[in-house]
Coordinates of C-alpha atoms and ligand atoms in Angstrom, one line a residue:
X224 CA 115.4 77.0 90.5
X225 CA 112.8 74.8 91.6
X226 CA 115.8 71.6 92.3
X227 CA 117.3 74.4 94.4
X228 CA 114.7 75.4 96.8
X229 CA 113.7 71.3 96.9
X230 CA 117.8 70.5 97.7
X231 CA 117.7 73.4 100.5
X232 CA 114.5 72.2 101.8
X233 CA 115.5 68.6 102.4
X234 CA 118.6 70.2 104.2
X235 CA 116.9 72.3 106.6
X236 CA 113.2 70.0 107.3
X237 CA 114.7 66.7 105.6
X238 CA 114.0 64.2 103.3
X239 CA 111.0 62.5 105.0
X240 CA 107.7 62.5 103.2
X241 CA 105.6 63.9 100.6
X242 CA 106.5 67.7 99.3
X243 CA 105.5 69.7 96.5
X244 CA 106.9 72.9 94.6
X245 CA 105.2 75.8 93.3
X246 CA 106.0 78.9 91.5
X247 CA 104.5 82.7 91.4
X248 CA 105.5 85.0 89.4
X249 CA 107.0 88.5 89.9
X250 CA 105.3 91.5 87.7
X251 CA 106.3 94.8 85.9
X252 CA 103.8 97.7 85.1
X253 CA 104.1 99.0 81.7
X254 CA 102.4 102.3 82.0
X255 CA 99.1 103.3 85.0
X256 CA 101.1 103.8 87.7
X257 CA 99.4 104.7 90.6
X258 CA 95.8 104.6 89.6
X259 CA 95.2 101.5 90.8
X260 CA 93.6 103.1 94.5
X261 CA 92.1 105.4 92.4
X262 CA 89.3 103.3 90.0
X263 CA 92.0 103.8 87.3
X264 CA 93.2 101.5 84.8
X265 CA 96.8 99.7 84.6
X266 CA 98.5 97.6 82.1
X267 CA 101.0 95.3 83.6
X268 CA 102.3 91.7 83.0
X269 CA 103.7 89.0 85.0
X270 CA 107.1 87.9 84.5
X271 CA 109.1 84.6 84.6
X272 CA 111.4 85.7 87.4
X273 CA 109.0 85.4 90.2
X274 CA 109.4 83.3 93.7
X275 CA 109.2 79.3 94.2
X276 CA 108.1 77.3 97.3
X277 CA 108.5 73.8 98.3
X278 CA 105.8 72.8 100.8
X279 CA 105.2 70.0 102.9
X280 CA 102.0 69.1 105.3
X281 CA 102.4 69.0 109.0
X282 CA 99.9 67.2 111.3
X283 CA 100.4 70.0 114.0
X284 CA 99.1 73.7 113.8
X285 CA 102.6 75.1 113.4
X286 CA 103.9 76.7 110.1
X287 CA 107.3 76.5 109.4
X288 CA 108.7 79.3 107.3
X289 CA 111.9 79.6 106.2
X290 CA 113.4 82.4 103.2
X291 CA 116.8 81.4 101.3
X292 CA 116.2 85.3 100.6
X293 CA 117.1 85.6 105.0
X294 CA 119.1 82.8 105.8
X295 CA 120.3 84.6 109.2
X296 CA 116.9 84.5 110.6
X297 CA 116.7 80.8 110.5
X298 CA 113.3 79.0 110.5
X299 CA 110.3 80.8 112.2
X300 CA 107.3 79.0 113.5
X301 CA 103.8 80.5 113.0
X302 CA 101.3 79.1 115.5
X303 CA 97.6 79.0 113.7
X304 CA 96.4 79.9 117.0
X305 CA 98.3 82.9 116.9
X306 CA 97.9 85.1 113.9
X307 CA 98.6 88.3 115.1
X308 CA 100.7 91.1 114.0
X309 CA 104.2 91.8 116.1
X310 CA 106.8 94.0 115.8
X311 CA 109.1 90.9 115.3
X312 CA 107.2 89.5 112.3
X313 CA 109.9 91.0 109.6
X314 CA 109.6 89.2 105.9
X315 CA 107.0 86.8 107.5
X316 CA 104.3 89.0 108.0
X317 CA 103.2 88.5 104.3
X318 CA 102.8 85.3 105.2
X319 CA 101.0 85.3 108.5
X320 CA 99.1 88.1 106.4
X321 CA 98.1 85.2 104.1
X322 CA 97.3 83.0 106.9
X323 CA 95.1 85.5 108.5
X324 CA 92.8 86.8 105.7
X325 CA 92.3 83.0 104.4
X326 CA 91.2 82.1 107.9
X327 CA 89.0 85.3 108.0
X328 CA 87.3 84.0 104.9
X329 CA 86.9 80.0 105.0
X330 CA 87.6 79.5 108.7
X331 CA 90.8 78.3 110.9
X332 CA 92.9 75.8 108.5
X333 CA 92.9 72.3 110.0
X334 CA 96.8 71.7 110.4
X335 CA 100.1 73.3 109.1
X336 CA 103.2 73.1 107.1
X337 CA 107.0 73.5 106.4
X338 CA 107.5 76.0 103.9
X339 CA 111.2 77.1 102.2
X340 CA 110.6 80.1 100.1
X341 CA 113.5 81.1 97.3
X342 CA 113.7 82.0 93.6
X343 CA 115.2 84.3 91.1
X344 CA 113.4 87.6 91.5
X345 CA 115.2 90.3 92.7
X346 CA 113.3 91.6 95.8
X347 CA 112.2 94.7 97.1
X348 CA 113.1 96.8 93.8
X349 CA 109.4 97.6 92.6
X350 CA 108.9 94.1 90.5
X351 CA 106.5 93.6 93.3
X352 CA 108.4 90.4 95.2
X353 CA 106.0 91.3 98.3
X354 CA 102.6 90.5 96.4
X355 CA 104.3 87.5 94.5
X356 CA 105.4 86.1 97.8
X357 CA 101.4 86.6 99.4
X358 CA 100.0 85.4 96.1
X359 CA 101.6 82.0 96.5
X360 CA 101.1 81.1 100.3
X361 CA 97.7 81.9 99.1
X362 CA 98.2 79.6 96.3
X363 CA 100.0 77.0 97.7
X364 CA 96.9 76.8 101.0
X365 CA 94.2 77.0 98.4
X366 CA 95.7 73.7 96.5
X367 CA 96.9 71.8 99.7
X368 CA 93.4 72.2 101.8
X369 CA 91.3 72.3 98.4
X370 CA 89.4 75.6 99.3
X371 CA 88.1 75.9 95.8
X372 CA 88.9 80.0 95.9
X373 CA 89.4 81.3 92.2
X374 CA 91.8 83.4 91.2
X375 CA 90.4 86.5 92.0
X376 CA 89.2 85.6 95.6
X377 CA 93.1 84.7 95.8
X378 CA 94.3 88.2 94.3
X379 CA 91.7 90.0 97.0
X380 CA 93.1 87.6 99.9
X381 CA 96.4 88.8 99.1
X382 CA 95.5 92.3 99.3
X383 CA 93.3 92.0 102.5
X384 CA 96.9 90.5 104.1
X385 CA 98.7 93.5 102.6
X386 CA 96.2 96.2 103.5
X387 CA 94.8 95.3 107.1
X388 CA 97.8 93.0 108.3
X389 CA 101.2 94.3 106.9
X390 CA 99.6 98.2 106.8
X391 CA 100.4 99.1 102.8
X392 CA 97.4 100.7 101.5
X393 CA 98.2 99.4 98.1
X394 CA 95.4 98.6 95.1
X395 CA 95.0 95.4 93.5
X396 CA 97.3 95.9 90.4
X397 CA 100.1 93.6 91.8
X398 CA 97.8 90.9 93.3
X399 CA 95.6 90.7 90.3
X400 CA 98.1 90.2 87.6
X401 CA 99.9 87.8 89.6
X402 CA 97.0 85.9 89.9
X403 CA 96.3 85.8 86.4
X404 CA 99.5 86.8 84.6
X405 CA 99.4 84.9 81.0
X406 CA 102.5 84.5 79.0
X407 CA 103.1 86.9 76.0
X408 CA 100.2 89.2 77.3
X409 CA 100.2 92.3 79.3
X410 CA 96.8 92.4 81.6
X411 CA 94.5 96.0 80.9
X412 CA 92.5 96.2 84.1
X413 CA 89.8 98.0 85.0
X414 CA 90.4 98.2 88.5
X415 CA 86.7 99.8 89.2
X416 CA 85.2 97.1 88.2
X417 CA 88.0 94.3 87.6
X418 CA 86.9 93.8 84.1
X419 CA 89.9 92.7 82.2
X420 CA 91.6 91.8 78.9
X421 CA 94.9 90.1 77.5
X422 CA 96.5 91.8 75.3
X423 CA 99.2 90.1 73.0
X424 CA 102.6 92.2 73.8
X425 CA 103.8 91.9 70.2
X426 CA 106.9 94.4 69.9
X427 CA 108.4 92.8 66.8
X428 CA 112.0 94.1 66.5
X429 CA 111.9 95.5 70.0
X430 CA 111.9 94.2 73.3
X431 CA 111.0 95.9 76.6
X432 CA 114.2 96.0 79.3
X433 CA 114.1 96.4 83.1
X434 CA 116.5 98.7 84.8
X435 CA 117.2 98.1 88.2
X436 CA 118.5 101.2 89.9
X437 CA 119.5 99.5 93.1
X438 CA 118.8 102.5 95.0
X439 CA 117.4 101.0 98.5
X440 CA 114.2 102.5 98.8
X441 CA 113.4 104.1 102.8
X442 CA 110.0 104.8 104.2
X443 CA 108.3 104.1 100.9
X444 CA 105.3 102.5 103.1
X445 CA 104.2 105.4 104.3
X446 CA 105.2 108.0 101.7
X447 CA 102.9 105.5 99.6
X448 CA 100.3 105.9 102.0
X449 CA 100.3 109.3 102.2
X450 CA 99.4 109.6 97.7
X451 CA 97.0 107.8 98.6
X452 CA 95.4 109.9 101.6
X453 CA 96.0 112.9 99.2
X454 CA 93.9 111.4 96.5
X455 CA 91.4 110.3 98.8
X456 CA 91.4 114.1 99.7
X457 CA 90.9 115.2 96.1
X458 CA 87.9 112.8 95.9
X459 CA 86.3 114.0 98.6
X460 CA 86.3 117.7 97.7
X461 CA 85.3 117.4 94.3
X462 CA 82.6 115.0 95.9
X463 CA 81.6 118.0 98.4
X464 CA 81.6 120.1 95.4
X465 CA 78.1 118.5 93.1
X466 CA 80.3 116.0 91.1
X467 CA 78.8 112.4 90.6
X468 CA 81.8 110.4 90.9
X469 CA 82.9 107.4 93.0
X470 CA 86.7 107.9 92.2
X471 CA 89.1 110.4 90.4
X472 CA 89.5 107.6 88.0
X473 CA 86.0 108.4 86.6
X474 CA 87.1 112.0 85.0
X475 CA 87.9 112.5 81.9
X476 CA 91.1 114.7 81.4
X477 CA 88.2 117.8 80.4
X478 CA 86.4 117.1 83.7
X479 CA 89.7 117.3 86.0
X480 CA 90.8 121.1 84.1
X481 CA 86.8 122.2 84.4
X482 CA 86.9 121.7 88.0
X483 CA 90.4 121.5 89.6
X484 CA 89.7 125.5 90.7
X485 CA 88.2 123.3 93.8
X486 CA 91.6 122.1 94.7
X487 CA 93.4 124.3 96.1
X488 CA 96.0 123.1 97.6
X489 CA 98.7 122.7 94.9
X490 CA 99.9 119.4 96.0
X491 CA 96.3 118.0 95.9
X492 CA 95.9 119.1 92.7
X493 CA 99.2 118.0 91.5
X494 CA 98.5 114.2 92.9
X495 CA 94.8 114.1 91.3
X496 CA 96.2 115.6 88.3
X497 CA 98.3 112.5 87.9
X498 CA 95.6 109.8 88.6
X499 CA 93.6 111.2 86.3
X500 CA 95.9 112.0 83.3
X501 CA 97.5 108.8 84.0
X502 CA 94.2 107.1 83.5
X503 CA 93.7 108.0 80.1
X504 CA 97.1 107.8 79.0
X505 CA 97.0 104.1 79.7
X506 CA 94.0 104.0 78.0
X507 CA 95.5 105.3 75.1
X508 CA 98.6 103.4 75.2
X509 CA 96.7 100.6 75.0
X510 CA 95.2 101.7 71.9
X511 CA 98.5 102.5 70.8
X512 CA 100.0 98.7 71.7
X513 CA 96.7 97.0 69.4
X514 CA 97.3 99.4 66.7
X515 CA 101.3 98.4 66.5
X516 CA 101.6 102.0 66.8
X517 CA 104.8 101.8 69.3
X518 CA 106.4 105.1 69.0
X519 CA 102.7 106.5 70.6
X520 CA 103.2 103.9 73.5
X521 CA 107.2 105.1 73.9
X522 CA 105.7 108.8 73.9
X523 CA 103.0 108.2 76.5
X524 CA 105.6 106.0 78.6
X525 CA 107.9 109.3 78.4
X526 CA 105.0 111.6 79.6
X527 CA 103.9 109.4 82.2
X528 CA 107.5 109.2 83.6
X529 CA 107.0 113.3 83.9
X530 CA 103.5 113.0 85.8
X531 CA 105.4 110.5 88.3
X532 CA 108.1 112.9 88.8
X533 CA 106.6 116.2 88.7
X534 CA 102.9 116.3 89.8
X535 CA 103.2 112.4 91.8
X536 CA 106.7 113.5 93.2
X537 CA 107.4 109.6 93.6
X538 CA 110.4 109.2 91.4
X539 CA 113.6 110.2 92.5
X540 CA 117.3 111.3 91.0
X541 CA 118.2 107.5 90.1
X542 CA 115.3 106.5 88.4
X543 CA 115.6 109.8 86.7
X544 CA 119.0 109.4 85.5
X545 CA 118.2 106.0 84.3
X546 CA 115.6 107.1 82.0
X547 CA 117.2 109.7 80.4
X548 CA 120.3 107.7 80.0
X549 CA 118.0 105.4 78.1
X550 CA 116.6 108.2 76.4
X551 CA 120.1 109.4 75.0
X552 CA 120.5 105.8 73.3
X553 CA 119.9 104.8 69.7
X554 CA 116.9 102.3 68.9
X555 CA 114.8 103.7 71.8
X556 CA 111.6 104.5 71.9
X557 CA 110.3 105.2 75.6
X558 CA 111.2 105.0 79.3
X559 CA 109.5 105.5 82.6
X560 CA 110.0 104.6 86.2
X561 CA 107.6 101.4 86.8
X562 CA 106.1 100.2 90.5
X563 CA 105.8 102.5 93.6
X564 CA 108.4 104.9 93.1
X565 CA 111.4 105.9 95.5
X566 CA 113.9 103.8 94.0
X567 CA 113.4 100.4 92.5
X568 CA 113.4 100.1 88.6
X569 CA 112.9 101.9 85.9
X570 CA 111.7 100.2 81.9
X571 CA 112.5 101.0 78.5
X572 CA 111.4 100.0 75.1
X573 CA 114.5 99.1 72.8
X574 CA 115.7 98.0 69.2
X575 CA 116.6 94.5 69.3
X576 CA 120.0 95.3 67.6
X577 CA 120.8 97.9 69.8
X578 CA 120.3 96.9 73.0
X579 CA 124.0 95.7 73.9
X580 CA 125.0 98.8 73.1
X581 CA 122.2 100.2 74.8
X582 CA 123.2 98.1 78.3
X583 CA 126.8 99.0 77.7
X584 CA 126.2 103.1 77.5
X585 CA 123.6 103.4 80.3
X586 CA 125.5 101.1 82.6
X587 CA 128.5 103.7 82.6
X588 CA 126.0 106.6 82.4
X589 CA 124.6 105.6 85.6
X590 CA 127.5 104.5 87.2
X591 CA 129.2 108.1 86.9
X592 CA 126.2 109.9 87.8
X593 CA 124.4 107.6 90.6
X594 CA 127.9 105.6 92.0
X595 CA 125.4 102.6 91.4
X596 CA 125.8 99.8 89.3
X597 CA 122.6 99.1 87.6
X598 CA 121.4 95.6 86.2
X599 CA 119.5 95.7 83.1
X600 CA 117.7 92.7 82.0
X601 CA 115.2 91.5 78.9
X602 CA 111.7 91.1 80.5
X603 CA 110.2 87.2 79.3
X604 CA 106.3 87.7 80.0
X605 CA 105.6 84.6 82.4
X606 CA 102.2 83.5 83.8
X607 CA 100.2 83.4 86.7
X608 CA 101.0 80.4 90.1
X609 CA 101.3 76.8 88.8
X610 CA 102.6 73.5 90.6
X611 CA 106.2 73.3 89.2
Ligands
GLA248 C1 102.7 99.3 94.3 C2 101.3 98.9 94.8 C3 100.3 98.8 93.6 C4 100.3 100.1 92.8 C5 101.8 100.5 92.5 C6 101.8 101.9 91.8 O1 103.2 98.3 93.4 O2 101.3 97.6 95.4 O3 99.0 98.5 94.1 O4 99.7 101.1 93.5 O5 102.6 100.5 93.6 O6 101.2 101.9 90.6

């Protein structure tokens, strides 16, 4: 990959001076979905499909960007004078995003660059291609002008870009693992307090599969939002209400049936039903994952597909079709949807010796229920942005 994006970047800025390649890596969330903006916990990992760069300094204060991922739109220039938000900004405004909050934080940066951006992760289908692209412009400015940020101040730079500049109110999940993705491990994170730990992903005869349902996903910005305004709404009453808490992600599952009488609106209580209970079913999967117990972490994967559908509402008739098509097969031990919602992909846990099978049957499934055809591929845990 990387020869590719250096061969398409002597093409389009040539072959003059000194350029460098780098690499960050796409991610997939094995079971907390949507807790993240609530103080919950999540258990993702990063992968080794993710989204490569080639770089090289300018002496003026212009940034060239160019995506192999939008060839039509040719290269766009990025003043650093100019860092504002347009209407025009399209796949670039993660970028300028970038520019922005880094700028916010250690000052204007002295000169810019020509950037090509490529890779092999498929984008916009949940495996969160948007953070992986803002965590390595992030990367990529913090090596070339030596800002000395660590990996966290990178993860919360990328957020701030995502958040105040491109308008997603998303949590930290994607940004954070990205950051510090290790191979072999999925990443349990506190996102409270950002206390975190690796934990080996040791599935023996199994292997965990990605399901791409290829179902374009519309207005999922500000459906996403608007969970999170709900849960914000949740907070707030039970705060009204006498309880001590600083997010729904500080009740236990006892706590949310004692007081959800104060809820009442059903879709409220549906949505802080599901930030809650998806809390501590994460916590318990990863219980389940350090005890080898893998048939508990399939189960809780199942009932945290339910929550997304039927309390969250955020999954939809593809993602459903592809987990119970997954369900139906031999040597399987759990599906759910994974990322946002509203289309994107869908994961399932699967005997080694039955997953051609296994691709083979929910392929057709899919394709005769859905019109779709779906890609299913093994997930390699990858790790966090490296010079490659
Ligand atoms: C998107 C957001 C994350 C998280 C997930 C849902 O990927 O970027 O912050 O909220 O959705 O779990």
């Amino acid at each position: 990959m990387k020869e590719i994006v250096e061969e398409k970047f002597k093409e389009i800025f040539g072959t003059e001076g000194r350029f460098k390649t780098y690499f960050a890596p796409g991610r997939v969330n094995l079971i907390g979905e949507h807790t993240d903006y609530n103080g919950g916990h999540v258990f993702p990992c990063a992968l080794t499909l993710g989204t490569y760069a080639t770089v090289r300094q300018r002496e003026d204060r212009n940034v060239n960007l160019y995506s192999t991922n939008f060839e039509d739109k040719g290269i766009i220039t990025v003043s650093l004078d100019n860092l504002k938000a347009t209407e025009s900004d399209g796949w670039t405004k993660y970028i300028k995003g970038v520019l922005w909050a880094i700028s916010e934080k250690v000052g204007p940066l002295e000169h810019g660059f020509d950037v090509i951006y490529g890779g092999n992760l498929p984008i916009g289908v949940g495996l969160s291609s948007s953070a992986s692209l803002s965590v390595l412009t992030a990367y990529i400015i913090n090596d070339s002008f030596k800002l000395k940020l660590d990996a966290t101040e990178l993860a919360l730079i990328s957020k701030k870009a995502e958040n105040e500049f491109v308008g997603i109110n998303c949590g930290i999940m994607d940004q954070f693992v990205i950051t510090k993705g290790k191979e072999n491990t999925a990443l349990y994170l506190n996102t409270a307090t950002l206390e975190y730990e690796y934990v080996p992903i040791n599935l023996e005869n199994y292997r965990i599969l990605i399901m791409n349902s290829k179902k374009k996903r519309s207005l999922e910005n500000s459906k996403y939002n608007i969970r999170r305004t709900e849960c914000e709404t949740a907070l707030e009453i039970f705060k009204q209400n006498g309880l001590k808490i600083h997010t729904l992600g500080d009740l236990t599952k006892e706590q949310f049936e004692e007081n959800k009488h104060l809820l009442e609106d059903e879709i409220i209580r549906k949505r802080a039903k599901h930030a809650v209970y998806e809390n501590e079913r994460t916590k318990e999967a990863v219980d389940a994952l350090k005890n080898n117990d893998l048939i508990k972490f399939g189960e809780l994967m199942l009932e945290s597909h339910k929550s997304l559908k039927e309390d969250y509402e955020v999954s939809c008739l593809e993602l459903d079709t592809l987990v119970d098509a997954a369900m139906q097969q031999e040597g399987v031990i759990g599906a759910r949807m994974t990322g946002a919602g509203f289309g994107g992909c869908a994961i399932s846990i699967v005997k080694k010796s039955k997953i051609d099978k296994f691709m083979q049957n929910v392929r057709k499934i899919y394709k005769e229920n859905c019109d779709y055809y779906t890609d299913i591929f093994i997930v390699e845990v990858g790790s966090g942005p490296h010079i490659v």
